[in-house]
Short mmCIF file of C-alpha atoms in Angstrom, two decimals:
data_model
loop_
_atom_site.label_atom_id
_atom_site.label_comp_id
_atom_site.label_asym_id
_atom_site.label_seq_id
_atom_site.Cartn_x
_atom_site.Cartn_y
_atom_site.Cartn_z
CA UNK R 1 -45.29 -42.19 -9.01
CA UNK R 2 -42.18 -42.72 -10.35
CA UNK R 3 -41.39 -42.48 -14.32
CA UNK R 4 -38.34 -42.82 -17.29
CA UNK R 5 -39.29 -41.22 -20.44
CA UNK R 6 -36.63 -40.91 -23.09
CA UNK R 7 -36.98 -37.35 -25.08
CA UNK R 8 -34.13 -37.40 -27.61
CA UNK R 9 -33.31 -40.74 -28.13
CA UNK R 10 -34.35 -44.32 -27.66
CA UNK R 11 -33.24 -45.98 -24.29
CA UNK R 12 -32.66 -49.53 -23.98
CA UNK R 13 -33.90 -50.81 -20.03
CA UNK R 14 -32.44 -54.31 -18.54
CA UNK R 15 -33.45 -55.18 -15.35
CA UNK R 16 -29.78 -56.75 -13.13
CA UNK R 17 -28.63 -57.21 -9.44
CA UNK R 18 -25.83 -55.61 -8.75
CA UNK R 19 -22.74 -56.42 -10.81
CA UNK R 20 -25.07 -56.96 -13.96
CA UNK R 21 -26.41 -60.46 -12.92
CA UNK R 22 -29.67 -61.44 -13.94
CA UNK R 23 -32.93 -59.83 -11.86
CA UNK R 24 -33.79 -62.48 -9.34
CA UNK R 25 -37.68 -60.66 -9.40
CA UNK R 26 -37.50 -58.51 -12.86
CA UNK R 27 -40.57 -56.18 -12.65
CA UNK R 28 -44.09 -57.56 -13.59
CA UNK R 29 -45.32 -56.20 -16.90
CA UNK R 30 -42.04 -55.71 -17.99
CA UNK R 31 -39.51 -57.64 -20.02
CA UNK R 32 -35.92 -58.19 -18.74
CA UNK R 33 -34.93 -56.10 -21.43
CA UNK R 34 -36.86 -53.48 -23.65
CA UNK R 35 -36.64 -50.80 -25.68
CA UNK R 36 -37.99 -47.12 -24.71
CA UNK R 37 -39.02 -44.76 -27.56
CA UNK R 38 -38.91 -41.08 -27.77
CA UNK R 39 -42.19 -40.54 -26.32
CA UNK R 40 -42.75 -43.96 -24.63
CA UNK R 41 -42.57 -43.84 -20.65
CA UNK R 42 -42.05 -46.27 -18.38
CA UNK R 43 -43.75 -46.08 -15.45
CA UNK R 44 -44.46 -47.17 -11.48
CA UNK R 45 -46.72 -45.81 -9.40
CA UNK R 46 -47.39 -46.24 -5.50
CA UNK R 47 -50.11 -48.85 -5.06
CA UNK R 48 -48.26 -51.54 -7.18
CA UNK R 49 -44.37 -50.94 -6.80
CA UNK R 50 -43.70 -54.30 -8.11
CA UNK R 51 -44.59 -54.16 -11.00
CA UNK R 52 -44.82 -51.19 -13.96
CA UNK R 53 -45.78 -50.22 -17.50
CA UNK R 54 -45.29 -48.74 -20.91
CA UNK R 55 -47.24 -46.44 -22.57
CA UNK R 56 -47.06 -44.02 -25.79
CA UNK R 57 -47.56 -40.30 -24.26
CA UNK R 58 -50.18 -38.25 -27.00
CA UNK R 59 -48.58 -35.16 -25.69
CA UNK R 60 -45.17 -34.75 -23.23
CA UNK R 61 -46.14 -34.21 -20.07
CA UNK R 62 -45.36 -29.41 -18.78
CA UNK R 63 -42.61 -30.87 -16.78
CA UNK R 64 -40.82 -31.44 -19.92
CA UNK R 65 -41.21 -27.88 -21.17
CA UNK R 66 -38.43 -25.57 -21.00
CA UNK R 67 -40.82 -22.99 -20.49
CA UNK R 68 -41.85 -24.66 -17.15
CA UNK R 69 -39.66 -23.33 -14.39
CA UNK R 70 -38.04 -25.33 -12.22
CA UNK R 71 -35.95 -24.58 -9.09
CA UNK R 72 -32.24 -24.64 -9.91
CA UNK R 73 -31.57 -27.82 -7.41
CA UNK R 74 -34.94 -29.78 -8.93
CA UNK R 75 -33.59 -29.22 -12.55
CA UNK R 76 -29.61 -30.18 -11.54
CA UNK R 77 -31.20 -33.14 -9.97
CA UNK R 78 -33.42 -34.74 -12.77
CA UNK R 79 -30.02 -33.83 -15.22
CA UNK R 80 -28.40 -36.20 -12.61
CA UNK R 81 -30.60 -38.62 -12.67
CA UNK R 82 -30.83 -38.53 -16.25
CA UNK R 83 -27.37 -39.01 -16.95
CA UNK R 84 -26.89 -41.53 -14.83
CA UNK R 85 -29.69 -43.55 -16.58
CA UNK R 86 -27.73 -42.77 -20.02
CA UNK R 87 -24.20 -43.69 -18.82
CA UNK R 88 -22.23 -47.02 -19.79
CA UNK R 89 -22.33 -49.48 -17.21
CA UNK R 90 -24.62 -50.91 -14.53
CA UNK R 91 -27.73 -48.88 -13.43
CA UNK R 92 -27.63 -49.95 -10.35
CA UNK R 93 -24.56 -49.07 -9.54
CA UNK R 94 -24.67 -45.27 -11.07
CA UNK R 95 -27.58 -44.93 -8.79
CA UNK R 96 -25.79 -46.00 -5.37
CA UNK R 97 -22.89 -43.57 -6.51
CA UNK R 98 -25.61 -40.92 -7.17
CA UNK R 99 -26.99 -41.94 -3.69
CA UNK R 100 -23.75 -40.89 -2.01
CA UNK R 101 -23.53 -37.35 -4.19
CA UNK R 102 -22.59 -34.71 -2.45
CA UNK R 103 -25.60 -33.02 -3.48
CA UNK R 104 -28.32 -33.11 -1.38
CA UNK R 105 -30.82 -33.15 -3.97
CA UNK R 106 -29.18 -35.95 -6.07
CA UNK R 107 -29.03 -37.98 -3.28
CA UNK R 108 -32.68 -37.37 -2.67
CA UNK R 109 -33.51 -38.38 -6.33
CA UNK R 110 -31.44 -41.55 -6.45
CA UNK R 111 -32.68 -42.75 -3.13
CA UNK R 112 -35.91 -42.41 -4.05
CA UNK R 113 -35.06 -44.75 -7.48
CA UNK R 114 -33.60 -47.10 -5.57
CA UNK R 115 -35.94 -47.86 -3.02
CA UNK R 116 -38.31 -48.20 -5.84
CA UNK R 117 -35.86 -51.32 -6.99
CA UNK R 118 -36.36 -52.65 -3.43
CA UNK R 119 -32.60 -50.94 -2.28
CA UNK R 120 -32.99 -49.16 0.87
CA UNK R 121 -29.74 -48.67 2.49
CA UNK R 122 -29.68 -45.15 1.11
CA UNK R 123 -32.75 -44.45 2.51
CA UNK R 124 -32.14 -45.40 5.77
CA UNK R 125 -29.21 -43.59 5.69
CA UNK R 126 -30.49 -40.30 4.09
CA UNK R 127 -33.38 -40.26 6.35
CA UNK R 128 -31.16 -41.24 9.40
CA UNK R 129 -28.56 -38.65 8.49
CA UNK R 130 -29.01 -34.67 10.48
CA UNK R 131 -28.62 -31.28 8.59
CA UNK R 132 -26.57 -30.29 6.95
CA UNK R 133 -25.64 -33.08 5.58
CA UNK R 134 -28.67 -34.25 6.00
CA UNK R 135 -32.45 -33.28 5.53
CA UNK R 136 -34.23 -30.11 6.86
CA UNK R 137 -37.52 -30.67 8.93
CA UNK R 138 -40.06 -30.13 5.93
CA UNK R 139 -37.94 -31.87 3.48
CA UNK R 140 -37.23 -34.75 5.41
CA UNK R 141 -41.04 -35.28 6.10
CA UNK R 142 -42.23 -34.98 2.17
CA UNK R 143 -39.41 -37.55 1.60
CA UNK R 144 -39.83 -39.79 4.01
CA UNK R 145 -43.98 -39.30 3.14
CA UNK R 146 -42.90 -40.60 -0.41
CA UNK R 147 -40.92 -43.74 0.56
CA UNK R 148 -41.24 -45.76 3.42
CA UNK R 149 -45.46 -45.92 3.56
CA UNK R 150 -44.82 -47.18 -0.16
CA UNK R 151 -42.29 -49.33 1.28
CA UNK R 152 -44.19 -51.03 4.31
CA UNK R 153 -47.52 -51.60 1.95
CA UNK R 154 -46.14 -54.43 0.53
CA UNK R 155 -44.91 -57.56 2.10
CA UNK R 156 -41.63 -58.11 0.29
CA UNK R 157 -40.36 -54.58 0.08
CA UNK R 158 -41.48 -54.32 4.08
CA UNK R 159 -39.26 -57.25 4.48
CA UNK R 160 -36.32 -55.46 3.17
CA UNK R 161 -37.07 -52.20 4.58
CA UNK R 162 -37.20 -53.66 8.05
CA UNK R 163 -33.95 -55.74 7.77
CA UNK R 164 -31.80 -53.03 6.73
CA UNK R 165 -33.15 -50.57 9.83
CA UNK R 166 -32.37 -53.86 12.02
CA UNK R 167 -29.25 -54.15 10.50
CA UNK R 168 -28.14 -50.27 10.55
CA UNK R 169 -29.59 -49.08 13.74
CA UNK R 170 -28.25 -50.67 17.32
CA UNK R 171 -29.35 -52.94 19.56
CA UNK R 172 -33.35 -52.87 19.65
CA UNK R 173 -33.37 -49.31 18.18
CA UNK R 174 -34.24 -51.23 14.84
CA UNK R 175 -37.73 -52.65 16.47
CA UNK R 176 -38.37 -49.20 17.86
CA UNK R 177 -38.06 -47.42 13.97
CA UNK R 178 -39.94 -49.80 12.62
CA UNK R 179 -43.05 -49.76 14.76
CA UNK R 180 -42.24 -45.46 15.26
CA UNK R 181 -42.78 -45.75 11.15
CA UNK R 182 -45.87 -48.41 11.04
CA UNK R 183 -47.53 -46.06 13.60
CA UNK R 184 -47.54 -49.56 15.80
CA UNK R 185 -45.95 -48.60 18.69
CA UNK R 186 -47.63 -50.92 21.67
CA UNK R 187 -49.32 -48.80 24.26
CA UNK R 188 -52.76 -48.98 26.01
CA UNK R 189 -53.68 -45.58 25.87
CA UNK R 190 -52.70 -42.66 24.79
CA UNK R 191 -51.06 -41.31 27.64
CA UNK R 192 -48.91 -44.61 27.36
CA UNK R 193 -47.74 -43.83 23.95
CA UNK R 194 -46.86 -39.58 24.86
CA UNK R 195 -44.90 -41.18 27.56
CA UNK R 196 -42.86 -42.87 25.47
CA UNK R 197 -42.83 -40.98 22.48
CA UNK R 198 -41.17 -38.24 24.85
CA UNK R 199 -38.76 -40.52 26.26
CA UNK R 200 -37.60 -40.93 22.64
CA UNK R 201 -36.98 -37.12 21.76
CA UNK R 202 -33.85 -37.61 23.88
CA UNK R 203 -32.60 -40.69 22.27
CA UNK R 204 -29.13 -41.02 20.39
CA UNK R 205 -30.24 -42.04 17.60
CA UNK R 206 -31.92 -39.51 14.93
CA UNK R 207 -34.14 -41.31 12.91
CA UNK R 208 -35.94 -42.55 16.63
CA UNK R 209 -36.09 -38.76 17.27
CA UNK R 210 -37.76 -37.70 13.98
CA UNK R 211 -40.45 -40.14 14.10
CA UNK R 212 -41.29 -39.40 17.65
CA UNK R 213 -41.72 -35.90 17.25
CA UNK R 214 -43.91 -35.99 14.13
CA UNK R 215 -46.09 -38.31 15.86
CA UNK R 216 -46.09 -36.25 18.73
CA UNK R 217 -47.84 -33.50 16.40
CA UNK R 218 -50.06 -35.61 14.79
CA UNK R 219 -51.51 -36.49 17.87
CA UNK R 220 -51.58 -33.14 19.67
CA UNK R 221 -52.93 -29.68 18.67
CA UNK R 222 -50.12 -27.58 19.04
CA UNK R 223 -48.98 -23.46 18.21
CA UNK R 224 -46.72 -22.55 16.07
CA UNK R 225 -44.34 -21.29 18.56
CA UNK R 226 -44.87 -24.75 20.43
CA UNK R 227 -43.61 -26.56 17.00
CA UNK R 228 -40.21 -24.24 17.57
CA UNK R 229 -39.73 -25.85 21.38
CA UNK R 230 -37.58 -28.73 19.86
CA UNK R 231 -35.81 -29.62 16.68
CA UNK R 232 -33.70 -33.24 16.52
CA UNK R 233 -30.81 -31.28 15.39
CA UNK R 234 -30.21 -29.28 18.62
CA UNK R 235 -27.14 -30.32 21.07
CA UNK R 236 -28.40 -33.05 23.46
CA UNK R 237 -28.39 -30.33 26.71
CA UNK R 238 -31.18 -28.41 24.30
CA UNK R 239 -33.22 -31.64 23.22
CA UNK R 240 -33.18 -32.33 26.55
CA UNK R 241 -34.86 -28.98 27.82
CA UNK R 242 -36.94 -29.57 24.58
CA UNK R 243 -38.41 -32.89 26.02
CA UNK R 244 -38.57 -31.35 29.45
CA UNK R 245 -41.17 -28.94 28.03
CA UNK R 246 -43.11 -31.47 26.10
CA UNK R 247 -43.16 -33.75 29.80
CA UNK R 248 -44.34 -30.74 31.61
CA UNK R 249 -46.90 -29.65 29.08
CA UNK R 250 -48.00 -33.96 29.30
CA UNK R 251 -47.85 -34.00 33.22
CA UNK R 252 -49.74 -30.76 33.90
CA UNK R 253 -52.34 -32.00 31.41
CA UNK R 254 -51.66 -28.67 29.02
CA UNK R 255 -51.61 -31.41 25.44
CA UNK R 256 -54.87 -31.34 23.50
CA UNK R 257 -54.98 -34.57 21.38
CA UNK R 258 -56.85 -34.44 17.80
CA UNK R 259 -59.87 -35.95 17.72
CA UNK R 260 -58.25 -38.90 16.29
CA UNK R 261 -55.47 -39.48 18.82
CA UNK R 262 -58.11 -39.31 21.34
CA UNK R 263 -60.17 -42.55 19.96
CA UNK R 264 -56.88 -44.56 19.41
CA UNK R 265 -53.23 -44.40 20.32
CA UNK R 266 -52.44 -46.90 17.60
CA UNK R 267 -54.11 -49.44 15.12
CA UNK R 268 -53.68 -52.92 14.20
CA UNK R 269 -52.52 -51.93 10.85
CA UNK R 270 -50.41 -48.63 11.74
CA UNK R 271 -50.11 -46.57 8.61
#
């Protein structure tokens, strides 16, 4: 769910392309251009991302409360994001500069917005980028959990998503992301897809790495000290002795699968 709700002052909203030019696909339930009240919120939420609504709030919603604590980062963020949406100019615009923040948090924040808008260069980048300048493990998983699923369940916004990992990764490495993040990568059993999956902890390119790993552990019961045997941010020479453990533990037959990896590898309609 994703929301704008104006607190001091009215906030006028018109939907543009970049440069200001008319929306080619302006948001259902939503004029080009409308007026927000103090108390009005406009709002998106996951299972219909083309489209959103209005509505008059009968009470403002804790986060709003000063009382309510937030972490420093969260609050510097939403200030970002809210004076970006305040500013003179183009939206759209603010937001890619906000995208490219040196912040970690504000980049999170306007990525997030603009994949919402069907603008997912940022994304791909923020989720293809390594700490630090990237995201940590945890982070990176809660942010990609919030995106691209919302992303790939619809047609259109899959058909953007897709193009711009085609576009920004090499060679096939685009296919590979995009069936790593539909959970559609082909195999015929499951010892198929742990071969392969492995194979792609030691590949150069990051984004291939994180999904293959966090598949990995979906399908496999694993320790917590066996979740600390390889990280996507090591040097190659120490992903590589990472892998090496996960292909021993797979050879010697040492992997329990979850009861769900063992009744299908994949499925028709991934994730």
């Amino acid at each position: 769910m994703a929301r704008i709700l104006p607190l001091e002052q009215p906030l006028e909203w018109l939907q543009t392309q970049a440069g200001g030019l008319a929306a080619a696909r302006p948001l259902r339930g939503l004029d080009e251009k409308a007026s927000l009240a103090v108390g009005e919120q406009l709002l998106w939420v996951a299972d219909n991302p083309l489209a959103a609504s209005r509505e008059t709030l009968e009470r403002l919603p804790d986060w709003v409360n000063p009382q309510v604590a937030f972490e420093d980062y969260e609050k510097a963020a939403c200030e970002a994001l809210a004076s970006t949406v305040e500013a003179d100019g183009p939206l759209y615009k603010a937001l890619l500069e906000l995208a490219d923040h040196s912040r970690i948090e504000n980049r999170m924040i306007a990525t997030e917005t603009l994949a919402l808008l069907g603008e997912y260069d940022p994304l791909v980048a923020l989720l293809s980028e390594l700490p630090p300048e990237g995201l940590g493990r945890r982070r990176w998983e809660a942010f990609e959990a919030k995106t691209v699923p919302l992303a790939l369940a619809d047609e259109s916004l899959a058909r953007l998503l897709e193009q711009v990992l085609r576009e920004r990764l090499p060679q096939d490495r685009g296919e590979i992301a995009i069936k790593l993040a539909r959970r559609t990568l082909p195999a015929e059993s499951l010892a198929g897809l742990t071969s392969q999956l492995i194979t792609l902890l030691e590949d150069e390119q990051p984004l291939l790495r994180r999904y293959a790993i966090q598949w990995l552990e979906e399908l496999y019961d694993l320790s917590d000290s066996d979740r600390l045997r390889y990280r996507v941010d090591w040097p190659a020479q120490e992903r590589k002795e990472g892998a090496d453990w996960w292909r021993n533990r797979f050879e010697k037959e040492r992997l329990t699968p979850r009861t769900a990896g063992m009744q299908s590898p994949t499925s028709e309609n991934g994730r």
